[in-house]
Short mmCIF file of C-alpha atoms in Angstrom, two decimals:
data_model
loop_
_atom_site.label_atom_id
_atom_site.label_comp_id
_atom_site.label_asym_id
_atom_site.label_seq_id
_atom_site.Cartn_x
_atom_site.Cartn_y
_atom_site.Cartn_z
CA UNK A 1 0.00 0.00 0.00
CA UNK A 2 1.42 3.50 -1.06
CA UNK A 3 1.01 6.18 1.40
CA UNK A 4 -1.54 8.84 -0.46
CA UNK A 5 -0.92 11.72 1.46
CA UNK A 6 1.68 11.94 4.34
CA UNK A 7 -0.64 13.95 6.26
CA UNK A 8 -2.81 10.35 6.79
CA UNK A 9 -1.09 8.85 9.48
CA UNK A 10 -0.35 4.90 8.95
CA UNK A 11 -2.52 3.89 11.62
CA UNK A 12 -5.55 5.73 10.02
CA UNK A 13 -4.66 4.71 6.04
CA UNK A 14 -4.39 0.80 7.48
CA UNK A 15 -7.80 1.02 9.23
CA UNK A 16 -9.56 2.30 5.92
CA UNK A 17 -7.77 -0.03 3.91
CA UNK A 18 -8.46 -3.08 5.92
CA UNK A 19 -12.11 -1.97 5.99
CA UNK A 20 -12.47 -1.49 2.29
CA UNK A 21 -9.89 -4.74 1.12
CA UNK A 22 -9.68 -7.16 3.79
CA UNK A 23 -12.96 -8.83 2.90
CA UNK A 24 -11.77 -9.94 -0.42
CA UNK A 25 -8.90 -11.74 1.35
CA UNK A 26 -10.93 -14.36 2.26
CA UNK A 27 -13.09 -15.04 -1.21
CA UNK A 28 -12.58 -17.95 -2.88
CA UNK A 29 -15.85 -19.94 -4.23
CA UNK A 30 -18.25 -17.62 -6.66
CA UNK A 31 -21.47 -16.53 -5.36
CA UNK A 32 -24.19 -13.97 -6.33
CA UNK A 33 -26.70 -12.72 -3.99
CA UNK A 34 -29.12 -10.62 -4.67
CA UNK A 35 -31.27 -7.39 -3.09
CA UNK A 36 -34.65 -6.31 -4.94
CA UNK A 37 -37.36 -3.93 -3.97
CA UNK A 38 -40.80 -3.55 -4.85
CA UNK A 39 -43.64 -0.87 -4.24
CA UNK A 40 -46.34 -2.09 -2.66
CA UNK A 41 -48.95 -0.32 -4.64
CA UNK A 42 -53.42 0.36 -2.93
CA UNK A 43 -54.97 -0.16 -6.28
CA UNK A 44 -57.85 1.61 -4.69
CA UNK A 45 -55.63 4.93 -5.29
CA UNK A 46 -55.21 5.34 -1.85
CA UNK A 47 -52.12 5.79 0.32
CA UNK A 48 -50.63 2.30 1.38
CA UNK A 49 -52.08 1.85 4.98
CA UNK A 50 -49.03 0.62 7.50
CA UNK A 51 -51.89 -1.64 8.73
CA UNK A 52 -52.21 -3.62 6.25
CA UNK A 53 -48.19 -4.25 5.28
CA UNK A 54 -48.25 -5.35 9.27
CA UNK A 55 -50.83 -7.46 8.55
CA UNK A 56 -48.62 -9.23 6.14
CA UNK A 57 -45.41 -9.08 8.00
CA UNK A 58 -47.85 -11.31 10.57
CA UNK A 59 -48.36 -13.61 7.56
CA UNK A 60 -45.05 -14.27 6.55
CA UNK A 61 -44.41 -15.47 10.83
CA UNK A 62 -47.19 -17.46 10.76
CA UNK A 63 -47.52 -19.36 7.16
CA UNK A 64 -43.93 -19.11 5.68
CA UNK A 65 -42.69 -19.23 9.04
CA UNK A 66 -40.16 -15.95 9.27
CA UNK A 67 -39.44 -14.54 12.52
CA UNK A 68 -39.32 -10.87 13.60
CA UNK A 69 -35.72 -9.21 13.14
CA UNK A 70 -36.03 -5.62 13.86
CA UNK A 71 -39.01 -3.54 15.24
CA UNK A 72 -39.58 -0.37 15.40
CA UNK A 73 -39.53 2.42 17.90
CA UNK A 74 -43.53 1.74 17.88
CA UNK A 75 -42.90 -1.88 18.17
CA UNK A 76 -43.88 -2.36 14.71
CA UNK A 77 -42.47 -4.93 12.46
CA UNK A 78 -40.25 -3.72 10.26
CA UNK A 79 -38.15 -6.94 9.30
CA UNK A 80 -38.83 -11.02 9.15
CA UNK A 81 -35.83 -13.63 8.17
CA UNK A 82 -36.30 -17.10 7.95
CA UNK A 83 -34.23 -20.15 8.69
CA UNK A 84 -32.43 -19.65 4.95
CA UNK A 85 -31.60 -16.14 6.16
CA UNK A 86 -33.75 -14.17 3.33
CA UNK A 87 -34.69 -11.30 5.30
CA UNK A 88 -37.96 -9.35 3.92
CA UNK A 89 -38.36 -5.53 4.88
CA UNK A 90 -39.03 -2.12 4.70
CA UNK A 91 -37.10 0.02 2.80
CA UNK A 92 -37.12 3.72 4.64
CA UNK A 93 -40.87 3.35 4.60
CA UNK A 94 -43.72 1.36 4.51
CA UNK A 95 -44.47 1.86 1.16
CA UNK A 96 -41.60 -0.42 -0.46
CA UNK A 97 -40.59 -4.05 0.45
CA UNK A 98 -37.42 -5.44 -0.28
CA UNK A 99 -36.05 -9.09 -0.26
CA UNK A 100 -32.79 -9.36 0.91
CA UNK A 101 -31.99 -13.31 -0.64
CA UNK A 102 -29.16 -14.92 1.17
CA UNK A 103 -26.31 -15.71 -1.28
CA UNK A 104 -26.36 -18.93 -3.50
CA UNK A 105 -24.26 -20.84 -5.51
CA UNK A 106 -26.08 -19.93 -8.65
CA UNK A 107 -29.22 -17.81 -9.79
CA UNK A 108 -32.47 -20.54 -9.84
CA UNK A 109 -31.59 -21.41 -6.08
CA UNK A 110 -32.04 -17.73 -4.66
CA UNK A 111 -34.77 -17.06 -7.72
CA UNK A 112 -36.80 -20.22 -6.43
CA UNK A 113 -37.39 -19.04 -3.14
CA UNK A 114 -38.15 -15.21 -4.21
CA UNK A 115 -40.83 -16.70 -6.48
CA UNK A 116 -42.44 -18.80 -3.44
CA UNK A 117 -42.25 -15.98 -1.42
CA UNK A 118 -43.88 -13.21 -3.81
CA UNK A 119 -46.82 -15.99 -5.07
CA UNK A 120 -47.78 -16.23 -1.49
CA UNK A 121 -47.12 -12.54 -0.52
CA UNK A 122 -48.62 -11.64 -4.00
CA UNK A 123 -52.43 -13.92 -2.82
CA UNK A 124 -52.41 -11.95 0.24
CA UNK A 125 -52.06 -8.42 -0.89
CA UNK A 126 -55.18 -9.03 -3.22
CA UNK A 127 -57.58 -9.55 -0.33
CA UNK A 128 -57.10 -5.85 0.65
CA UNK A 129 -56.40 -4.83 -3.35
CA UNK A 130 -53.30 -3.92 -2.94
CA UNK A 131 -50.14 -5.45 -4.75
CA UNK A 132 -46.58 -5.54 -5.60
CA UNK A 133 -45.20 -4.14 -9.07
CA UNK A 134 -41.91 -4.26 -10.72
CA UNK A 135 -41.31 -0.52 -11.10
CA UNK A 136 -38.31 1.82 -10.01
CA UNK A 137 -40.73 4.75 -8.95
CA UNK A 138 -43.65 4.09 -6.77
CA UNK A 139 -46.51 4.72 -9.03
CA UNK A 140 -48.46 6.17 -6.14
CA UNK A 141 -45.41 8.29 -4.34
CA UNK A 142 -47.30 11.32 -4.25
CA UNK A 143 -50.29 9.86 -2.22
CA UNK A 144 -48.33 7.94 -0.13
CA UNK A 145 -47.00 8.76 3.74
CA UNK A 146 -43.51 9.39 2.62
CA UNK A 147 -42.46 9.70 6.71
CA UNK A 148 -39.89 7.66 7.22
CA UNK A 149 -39.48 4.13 9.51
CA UNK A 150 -39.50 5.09 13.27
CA UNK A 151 -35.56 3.93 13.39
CA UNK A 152 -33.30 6.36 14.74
CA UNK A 153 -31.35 5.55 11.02
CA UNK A 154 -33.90 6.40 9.20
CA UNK A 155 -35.20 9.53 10.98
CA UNK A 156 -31.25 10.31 10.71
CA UNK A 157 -31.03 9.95 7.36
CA UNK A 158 -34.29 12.02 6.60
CA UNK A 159 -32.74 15.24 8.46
CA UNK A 160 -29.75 14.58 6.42
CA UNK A 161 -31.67 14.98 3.27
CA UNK A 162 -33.20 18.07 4.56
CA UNK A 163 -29.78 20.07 4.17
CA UNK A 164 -30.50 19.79 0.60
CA UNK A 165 -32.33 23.05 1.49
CA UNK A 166 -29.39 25.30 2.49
CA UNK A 167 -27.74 24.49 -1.22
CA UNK A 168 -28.33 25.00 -5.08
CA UNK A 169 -29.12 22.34 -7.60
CA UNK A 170 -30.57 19.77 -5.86
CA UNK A 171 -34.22 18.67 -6.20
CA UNK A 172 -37.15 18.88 -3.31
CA UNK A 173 -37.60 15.69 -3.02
CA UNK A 174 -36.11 14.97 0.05
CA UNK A 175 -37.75 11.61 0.97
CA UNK A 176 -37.24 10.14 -2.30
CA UNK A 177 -35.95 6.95 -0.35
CA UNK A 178 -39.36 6.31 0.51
CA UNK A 179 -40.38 5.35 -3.53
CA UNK A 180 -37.20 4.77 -5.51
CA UNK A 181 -36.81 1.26 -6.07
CA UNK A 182 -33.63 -0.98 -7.43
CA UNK A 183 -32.05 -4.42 -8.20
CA UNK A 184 -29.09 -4.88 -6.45
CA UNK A 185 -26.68 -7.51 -7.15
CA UNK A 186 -23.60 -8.54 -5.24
CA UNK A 187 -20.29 -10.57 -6.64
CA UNK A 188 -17.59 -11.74 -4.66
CA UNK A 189 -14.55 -11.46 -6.55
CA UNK A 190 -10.94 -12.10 -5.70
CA UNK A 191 -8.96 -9.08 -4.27
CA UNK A 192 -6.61 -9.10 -7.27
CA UNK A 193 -9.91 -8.97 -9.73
CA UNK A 194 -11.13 -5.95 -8.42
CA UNK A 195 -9.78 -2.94 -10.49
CA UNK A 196 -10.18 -5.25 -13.27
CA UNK A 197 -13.88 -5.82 -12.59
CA UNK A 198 -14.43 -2.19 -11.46
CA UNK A 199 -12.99 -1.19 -15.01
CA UNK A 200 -15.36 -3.41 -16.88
CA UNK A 201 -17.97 -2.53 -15.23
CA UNK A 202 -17.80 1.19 -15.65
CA UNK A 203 -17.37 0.46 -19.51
CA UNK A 204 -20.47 -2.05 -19.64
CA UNK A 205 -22.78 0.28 -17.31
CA UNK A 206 -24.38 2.29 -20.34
CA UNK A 207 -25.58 -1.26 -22.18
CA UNK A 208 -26.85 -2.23 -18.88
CA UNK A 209 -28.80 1.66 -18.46
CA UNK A 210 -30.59 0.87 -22.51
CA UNK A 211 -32.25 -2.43 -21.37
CA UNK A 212 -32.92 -2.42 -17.62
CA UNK A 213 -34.02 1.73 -17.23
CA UNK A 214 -37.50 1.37 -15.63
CA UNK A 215 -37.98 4.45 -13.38
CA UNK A 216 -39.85 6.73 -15.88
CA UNK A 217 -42.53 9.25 -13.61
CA UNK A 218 -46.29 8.98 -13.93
CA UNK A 219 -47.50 12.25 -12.04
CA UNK A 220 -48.67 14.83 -14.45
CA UNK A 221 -46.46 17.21 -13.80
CA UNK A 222 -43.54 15.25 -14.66
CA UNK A 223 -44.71 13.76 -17.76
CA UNK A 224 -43.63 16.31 -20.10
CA UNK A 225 -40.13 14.46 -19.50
CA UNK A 226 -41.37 11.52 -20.91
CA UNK A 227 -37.62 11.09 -22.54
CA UNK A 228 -36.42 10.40 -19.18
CA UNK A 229 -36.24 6.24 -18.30
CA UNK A 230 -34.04 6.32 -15.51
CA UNK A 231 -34.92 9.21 -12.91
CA UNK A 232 -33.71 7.48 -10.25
CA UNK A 233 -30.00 8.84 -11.13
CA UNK A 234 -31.66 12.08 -10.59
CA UNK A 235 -32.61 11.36 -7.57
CA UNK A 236 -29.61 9.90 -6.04
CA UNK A 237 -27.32 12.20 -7.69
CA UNK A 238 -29.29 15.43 -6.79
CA UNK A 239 -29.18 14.79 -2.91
CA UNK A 240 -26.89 15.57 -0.49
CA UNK A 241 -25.82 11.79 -1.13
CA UNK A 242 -24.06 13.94 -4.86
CA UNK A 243 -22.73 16.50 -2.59
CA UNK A 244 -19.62 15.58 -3.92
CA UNK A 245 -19.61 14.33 -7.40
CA UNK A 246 -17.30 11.46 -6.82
CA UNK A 247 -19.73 9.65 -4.29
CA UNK A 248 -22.18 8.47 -7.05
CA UNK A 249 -22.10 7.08 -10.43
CA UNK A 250 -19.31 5.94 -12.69
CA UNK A 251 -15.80 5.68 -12.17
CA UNK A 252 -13.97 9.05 -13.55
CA UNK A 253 -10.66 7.45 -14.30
CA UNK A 254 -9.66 3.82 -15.11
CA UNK A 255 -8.23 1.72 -11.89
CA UNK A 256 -4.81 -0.13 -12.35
CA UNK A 257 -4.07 -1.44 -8.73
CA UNK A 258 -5.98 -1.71 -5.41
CA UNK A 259 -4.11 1.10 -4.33
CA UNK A 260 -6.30 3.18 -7.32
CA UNK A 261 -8.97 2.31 -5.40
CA UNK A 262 -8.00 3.11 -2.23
CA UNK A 263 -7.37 6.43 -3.60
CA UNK A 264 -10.54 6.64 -5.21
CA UNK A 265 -12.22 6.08 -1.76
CA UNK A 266 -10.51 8.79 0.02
CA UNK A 267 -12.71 11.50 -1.82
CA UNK A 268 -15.67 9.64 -1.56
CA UNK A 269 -18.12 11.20 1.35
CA UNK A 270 -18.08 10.63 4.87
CA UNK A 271 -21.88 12.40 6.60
CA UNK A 272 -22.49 10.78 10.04
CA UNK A 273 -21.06 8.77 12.87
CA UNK A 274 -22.49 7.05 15.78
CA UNK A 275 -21.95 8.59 19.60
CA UNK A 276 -23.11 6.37 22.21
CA UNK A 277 -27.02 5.78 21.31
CA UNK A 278 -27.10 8.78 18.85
CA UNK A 279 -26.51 9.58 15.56
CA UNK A 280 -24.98 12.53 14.35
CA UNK A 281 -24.84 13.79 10.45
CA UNK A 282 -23.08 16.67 9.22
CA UNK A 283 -22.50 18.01 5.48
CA UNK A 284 -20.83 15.38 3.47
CA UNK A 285 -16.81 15.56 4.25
CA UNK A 286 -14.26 13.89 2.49
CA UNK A 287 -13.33 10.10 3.62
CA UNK A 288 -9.49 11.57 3.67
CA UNK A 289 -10.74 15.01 5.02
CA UNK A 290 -12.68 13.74 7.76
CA UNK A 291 -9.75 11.92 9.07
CA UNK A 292 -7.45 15.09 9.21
CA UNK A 293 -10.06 17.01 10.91
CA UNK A 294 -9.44 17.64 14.54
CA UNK A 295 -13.30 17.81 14.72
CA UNK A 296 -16.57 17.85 12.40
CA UNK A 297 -19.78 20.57 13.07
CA UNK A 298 -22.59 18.24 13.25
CA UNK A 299 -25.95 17.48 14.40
CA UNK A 300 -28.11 14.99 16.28
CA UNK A 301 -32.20 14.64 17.00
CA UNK A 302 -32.75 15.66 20.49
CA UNK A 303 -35.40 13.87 22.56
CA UNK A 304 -37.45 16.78 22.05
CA UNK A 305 -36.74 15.72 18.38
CA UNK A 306 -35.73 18.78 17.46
CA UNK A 307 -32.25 19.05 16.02
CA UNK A 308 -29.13 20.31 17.58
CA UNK A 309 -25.86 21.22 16.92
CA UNK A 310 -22.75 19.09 17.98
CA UNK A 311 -19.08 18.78 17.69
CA UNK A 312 -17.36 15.47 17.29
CA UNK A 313 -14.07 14.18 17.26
CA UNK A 314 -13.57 11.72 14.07
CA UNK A 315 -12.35 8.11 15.91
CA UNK A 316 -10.69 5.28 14.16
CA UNK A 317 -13.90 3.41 14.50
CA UNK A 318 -15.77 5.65 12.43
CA UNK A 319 -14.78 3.86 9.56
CA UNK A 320 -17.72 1.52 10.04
CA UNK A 321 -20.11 4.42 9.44
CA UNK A 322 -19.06 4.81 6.10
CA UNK A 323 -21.48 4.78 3.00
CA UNK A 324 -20.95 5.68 -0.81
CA UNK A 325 -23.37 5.74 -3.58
CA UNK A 326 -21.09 4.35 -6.30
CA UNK A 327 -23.11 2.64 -9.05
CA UNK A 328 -20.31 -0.14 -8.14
CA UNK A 329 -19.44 -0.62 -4.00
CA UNK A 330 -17.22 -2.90 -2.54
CA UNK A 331 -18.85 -4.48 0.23
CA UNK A 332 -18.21 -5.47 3.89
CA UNK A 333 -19.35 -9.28 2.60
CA UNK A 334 -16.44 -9.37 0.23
CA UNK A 335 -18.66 -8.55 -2.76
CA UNK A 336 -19.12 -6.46 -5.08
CA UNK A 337 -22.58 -4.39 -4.88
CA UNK A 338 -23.99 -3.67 -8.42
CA UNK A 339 -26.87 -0.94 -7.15
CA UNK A 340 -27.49 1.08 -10.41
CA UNK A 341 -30.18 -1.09 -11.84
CA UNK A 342 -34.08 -0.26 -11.46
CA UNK A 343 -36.47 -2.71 -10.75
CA UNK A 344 -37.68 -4.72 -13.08
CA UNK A 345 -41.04 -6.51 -13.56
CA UNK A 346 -41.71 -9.17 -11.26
CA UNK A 347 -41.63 -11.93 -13.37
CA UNK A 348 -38.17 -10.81 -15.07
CA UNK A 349 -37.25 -9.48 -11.78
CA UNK A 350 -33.45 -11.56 -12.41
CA UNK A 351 -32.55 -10.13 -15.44
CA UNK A 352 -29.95 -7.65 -14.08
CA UNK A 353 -28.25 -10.01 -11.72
CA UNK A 354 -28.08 -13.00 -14.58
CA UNK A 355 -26.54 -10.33 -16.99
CA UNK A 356 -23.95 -9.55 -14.94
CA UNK A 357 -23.16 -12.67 -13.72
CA UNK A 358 -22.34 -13.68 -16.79
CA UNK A 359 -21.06 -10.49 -17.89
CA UNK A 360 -17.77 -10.65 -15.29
CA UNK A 361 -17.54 -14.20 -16.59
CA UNK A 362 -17.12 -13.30 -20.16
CA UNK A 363 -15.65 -9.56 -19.46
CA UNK A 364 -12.38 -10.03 -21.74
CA UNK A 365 -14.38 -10.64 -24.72
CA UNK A 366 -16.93 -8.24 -23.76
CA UNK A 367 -14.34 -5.63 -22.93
CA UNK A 368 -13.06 -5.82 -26.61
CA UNK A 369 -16.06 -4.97 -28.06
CA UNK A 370 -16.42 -1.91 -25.94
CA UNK A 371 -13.21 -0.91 -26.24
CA UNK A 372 -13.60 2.32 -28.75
CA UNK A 373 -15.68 3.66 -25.85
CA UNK A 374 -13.05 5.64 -23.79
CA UNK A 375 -13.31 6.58 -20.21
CA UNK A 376 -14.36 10.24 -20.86
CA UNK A 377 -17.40 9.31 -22.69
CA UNK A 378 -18.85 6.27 -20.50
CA UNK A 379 -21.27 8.99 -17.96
CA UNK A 380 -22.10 10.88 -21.50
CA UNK A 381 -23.17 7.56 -22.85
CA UNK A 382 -24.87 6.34 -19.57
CA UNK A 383 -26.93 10.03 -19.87
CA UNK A 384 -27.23 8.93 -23.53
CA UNK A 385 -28.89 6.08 -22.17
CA UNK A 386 -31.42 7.39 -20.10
CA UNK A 387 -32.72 10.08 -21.59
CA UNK A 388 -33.54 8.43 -24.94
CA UNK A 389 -30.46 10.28 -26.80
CA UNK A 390 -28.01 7.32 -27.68
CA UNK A 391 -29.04 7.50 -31.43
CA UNK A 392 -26.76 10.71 -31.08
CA UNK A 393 -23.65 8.39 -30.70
CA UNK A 394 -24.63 4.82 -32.60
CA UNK A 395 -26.59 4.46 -35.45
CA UNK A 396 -29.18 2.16 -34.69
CA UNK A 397 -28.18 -0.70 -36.36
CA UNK A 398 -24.76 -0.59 -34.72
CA UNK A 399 -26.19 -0.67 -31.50
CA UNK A 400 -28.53 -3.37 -31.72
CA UNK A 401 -25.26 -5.69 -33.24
CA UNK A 402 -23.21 -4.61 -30.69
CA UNK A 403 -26.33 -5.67 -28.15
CA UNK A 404 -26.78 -9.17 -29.24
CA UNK A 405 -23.32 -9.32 -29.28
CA UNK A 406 -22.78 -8.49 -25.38
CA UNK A 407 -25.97 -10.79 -24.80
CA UNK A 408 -24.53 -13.57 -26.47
CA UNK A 409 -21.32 -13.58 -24.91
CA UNK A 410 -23.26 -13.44 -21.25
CA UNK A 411 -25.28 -16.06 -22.17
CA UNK A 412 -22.44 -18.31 -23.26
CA UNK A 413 -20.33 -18.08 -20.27
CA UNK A 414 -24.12 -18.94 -18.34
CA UNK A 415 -24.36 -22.05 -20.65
CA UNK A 416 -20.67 -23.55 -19.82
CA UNK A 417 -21.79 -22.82 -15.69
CA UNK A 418 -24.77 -25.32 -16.54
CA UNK A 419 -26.91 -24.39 -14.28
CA UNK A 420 -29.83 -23.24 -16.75
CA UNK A 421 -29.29 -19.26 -15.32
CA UNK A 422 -29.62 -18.22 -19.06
CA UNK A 423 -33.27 -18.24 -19.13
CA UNK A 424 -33.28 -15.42 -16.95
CA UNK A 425 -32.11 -13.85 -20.10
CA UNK A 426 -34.82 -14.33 -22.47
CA UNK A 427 -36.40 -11.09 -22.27
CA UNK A 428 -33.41 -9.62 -23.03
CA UNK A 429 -33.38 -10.28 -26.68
CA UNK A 430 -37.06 -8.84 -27.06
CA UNK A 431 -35.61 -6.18 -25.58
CA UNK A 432 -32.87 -5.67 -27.38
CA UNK A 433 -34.72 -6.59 -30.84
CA UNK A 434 -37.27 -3.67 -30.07
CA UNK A 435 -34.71 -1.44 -29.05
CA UNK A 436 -36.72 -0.58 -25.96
CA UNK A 437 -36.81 -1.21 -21.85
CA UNK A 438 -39.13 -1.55 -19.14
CA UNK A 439 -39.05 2.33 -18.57
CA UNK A 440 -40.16 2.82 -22.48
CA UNK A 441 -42.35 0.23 -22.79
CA UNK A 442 -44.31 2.17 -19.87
CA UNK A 443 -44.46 5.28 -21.31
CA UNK A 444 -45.57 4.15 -24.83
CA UNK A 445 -48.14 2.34 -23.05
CA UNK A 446 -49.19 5.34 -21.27
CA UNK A 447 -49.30 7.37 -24.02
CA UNK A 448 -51.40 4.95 -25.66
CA UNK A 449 -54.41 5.30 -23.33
CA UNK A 450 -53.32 2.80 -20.63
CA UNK A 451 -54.60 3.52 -17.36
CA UNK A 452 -51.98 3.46 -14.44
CA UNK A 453 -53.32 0.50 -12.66
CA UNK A 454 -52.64 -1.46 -16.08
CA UNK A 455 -49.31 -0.44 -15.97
CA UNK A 456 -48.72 -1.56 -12.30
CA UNK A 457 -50.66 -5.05 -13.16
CA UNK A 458 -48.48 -5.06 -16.67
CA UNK A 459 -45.64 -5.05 -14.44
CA UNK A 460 -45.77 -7.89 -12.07
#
C-alpha cells in the first residue's frame, strides 16, 4: 500500500484499507446474492395503509414461518428472516418491500425461493387490493405517507436529506428513499480482480442503463419528460448523497491497482457517525478530510426531536459508518454491490443479476467490443442512455449488433456454468430486438391510453 498523502497517518490509512480490502482476502468460491425492492402499490388509489403491510409481515411469521428481526420504535415490524436467512423488509418506509436473498451458488436457487415468497405474498395483498409491481418509482409516491421508519437511522437519514435546502441544484424531493426502487446484485470477486472488474464494469454500465431503465414518472407534472427512463439517477445524484460528485455514479478514471482504489475512496463522502445511542450527520466531508479534521460541526435529533448542533471528534472506529453511492461498492461481505439497476417486472425481476453474472464471466471478450468507448465518454453515454439520446452516438443498427453481441457472450459463459441461469435472459433479446426497456415500454403504453393500474398489473 502507497502512502496517499503523508498527512494520513499509517494507523488511520491501514484502518480504511483493511475496511475497504480485507474482505476480499478471504473469497474464494463464486457466489451472487441478490437485493430487490418492490412498491407495494393500494390499487384503490389510496395511500398504502401501514396496517395492512403489518398485517402481512404477521403472515409471513405465521404461514412461511419468518421470525421478527427488527421492530420499530412503535414496536412495529419492520423486518422477518427465515431459517435460509432471506430477510424481507421495509425500505425507509412502509411503502416499499425489499427481499434481501441470502447468497447462492447460482441464480435458480435464490430465484426459487423469491418466487415462493412473492406468489404467497402476491395472494395476500389481493384480499385488501393492494399489490406488488416491478417498477423503479412508486406509481403512487405522491399519495403515499412518505415519513420515514421510526428507526433512529432512518429519521437520521431524513434530516440529512433536509440540508439539501441550504444548497443549489438539488431537487425537493427529500424523501425520495421512501419510492425509488432498485435491483441490487452482489459478486464476490478475488482481491486481485477488483480494479479489473471495477474497469469493466464502468465500460459495460451504459448497455446495462438501454435495457434495464425502468424508473420513468407517472404524475402529471412530470410527464412532459417523458424522454427520461431512468430518474432514479436524478434522484440519487441530486441529494446531499451527490454533494460531492465522486460519491455516485461511474468511475472518472480507469483503476490499475488496489491502491487506485484506495485512492478513489478517500474523496468519496463521509456524513455521520455514531456517539453512544445517537446519531450525528453533518454536510458530506471527504473520507481523507474527515480523518485530518481535529473535529466535524454536526448534528443529532434531540429527545425533544428537534435538532441540535454538535461537535465530534472523528475516531478510528468511524470507519464503520461509512457509505458511498457508487453505481459499483465494494462491500463489507467481500462482494461487489452492483446498485445502479431499477427494478424490473416481477416476473423478469433476475434479469440484471443473470446479466452480470455472466457479464464478469465473459468480461475479456466483452471488454473488446467496448473498447472504442473511452473513459471520458462512458457517464455521457450512460446520460445517452437514459434520456432516450443514444441514437446521437450509434446508429441504430450498430447498437442493436453490438447488443446481441454483449448478450450472447453473457449467455455463453451462463451455458458452460450449466446451471440453466440463461433463461433469466430471455427477455433480453425482445428487448434488445425492439430497441426498448421496461421504462419505455411504460411510457408508450401510457401514451397509448393505458390507465396506471394497467401499468402496475403489466408489471408484475
Amino acid at each position: 500500500m502507497d502512502s496517499t498523502k503523508n498527512n494520513l497517518n499509517k494507523t488511520i490509512e491501514s484502518t480504511i484499507y483493511n475496511h475497504l480490502f480485507e474482505p476480499f482476502s478471504e473469497t474464494k468460491n463464486q457466489y451472487i446474492g441478490v437485493e430487490l425492492e418492490f412498491p407495494i402499490v393500494n390499487l384503490e388509489k389510496g395511500p398504502c395503509q401501514p396496517q395492512v403491510v403489518q398485517h402481512l409481515m404477521k403472515f409471513l411469521i405465521e404461514r412461511l414461518f419468518f421470525r421478527v428481526n427488527e421492530t420499530d420504535k412503535n414496536q412495529l415490524i419492520i423486518s422477518v428472516v427465515n431459517i435460509y436467512k432471506d430477510i424481507i423488509s421495509f425500505e425507509y418506509s412502509f411503502n416499499t418491500l425489499e427481499f434481501s436473498l441470502q447468497r447462492g451458488h447460482n441464480i435458480n436457487e435464490v430465484a426459487t425461493r423469491f418466487y415462493l415468497y412473492t406468489e404467497q405474498i402476491q395472494d395476500f395483498l389481493s384480499n385488501y387490493n393492494y399489490t406488488l409491481t416491478g417498477l423503479g418509482i412508486h406509481p403512487g409516491f405522491e399519495k403515499n405517507n412518505q415519513k420515514p421508519l421510526s428507526t433512529d437511522y432512518y429519521e437520521m437519514l431524513q434530516a440529512f436529506f433536509g440540508l439539501a435546502a441550504n444548497h443549489k441544484g438539488f431537487h425537493h424531493f427529500t424523501n425520495f428513499c421512501s419510492f425509488v426502487c432498485s435491483a441490487q446484485t452482489h459478486i464476490n470477486i478475488e482481491l486481485e480482480q477488483l480494479p479489473k472488474v471495477l474497469n469493466f464494469l464502468n465500460q459495460i454500465n451504459w448497455i446495462a442503463a438501454l435495457i434495464f431503465s425502468n424508473s420513468a414518472m407517472f404524475v402529471p407534472d412530470l410527464q412532459r419528460y417523458s424522454n427520461v427512463l431512468c430518474w432514479r439517477d436524478f434522484l440519487w445524484n441530486k441529494s446531499m448523497l451527490g454533494f460531492h460528485p465522486c460519491n455516485y455514479g461511474l468511475y472518472g478514471e480507469s483503476l490499475e491497482t488496489i491502491d487506485d482504489i484506495y485512492k478513489a475512496y478517500l474523496r468519496r463522502s463521509m456524513f455521520y457517525v455514531k456517539r453512544k445511542s445517537s446519531f450525528i450527520f453533518f454536510e458530506p466531508v471527504s473520507l481523507e478530510d474527515f480523518f485530518l479534521s481535529e473535529s466535524i460541526a454536526g448534528f443529532f435529533i434531540n429527545s425533544e426531536n428537534t435538532i441540535e448542533k454538535i461537535k465530534i471528534h472523528p475516531q478510528l472506529e468511524d470507519i464503520s459508518f461509512f457509505r458511498s453511492y457508487k453505481y459499483f461498492e465494494l462491500t463489507r461481505n467481500g462482494t461487489i454491490e452492483i446498485r445502479s439497476e431499477c427494478q424490473q417486472p416481477i416476473k423478469e425481476a433476475f434479469t440484471p443479476a443473470t446479466f452480470y453474472l455472466g457479464a464478469i464471466g465473459s468480461m475479456d471478450a466483452i471488454a473488446e467490443l467496448l473498447s472504442k468507448y473511452k473513459e471520458n465518454k462512458l457517464s455521457v453515454l450512460r446520460e445517452a442512455a437514459i434520456t432516450q439520446g443514444i441514437f446521437n452516438f450509434i446508429e441504430k443498427n450498430d447498437l442493436q449488433a453490438l447488443l446481441f453481441n454483449v448478450l450472447n457472450l453473457t449467455e455463453e459463459y451462463l451455458v458452460h456454468r450449466g446451471y440453466n441461469e440463461e433463461q433469466f435472459l430471455i427477455p433480453l433479446y425482445k428487448r434488445i430486438e425492439n430497441l426498448t426497456c421496461p421504462a419505455k415500454d411504460n411510457i408508450n403504453l401510457l401514451k397509448n391510453g393505458y390507465s396506471i393500474e394497467e401499468i402496475i398489473k403489466y408489471n408484475q
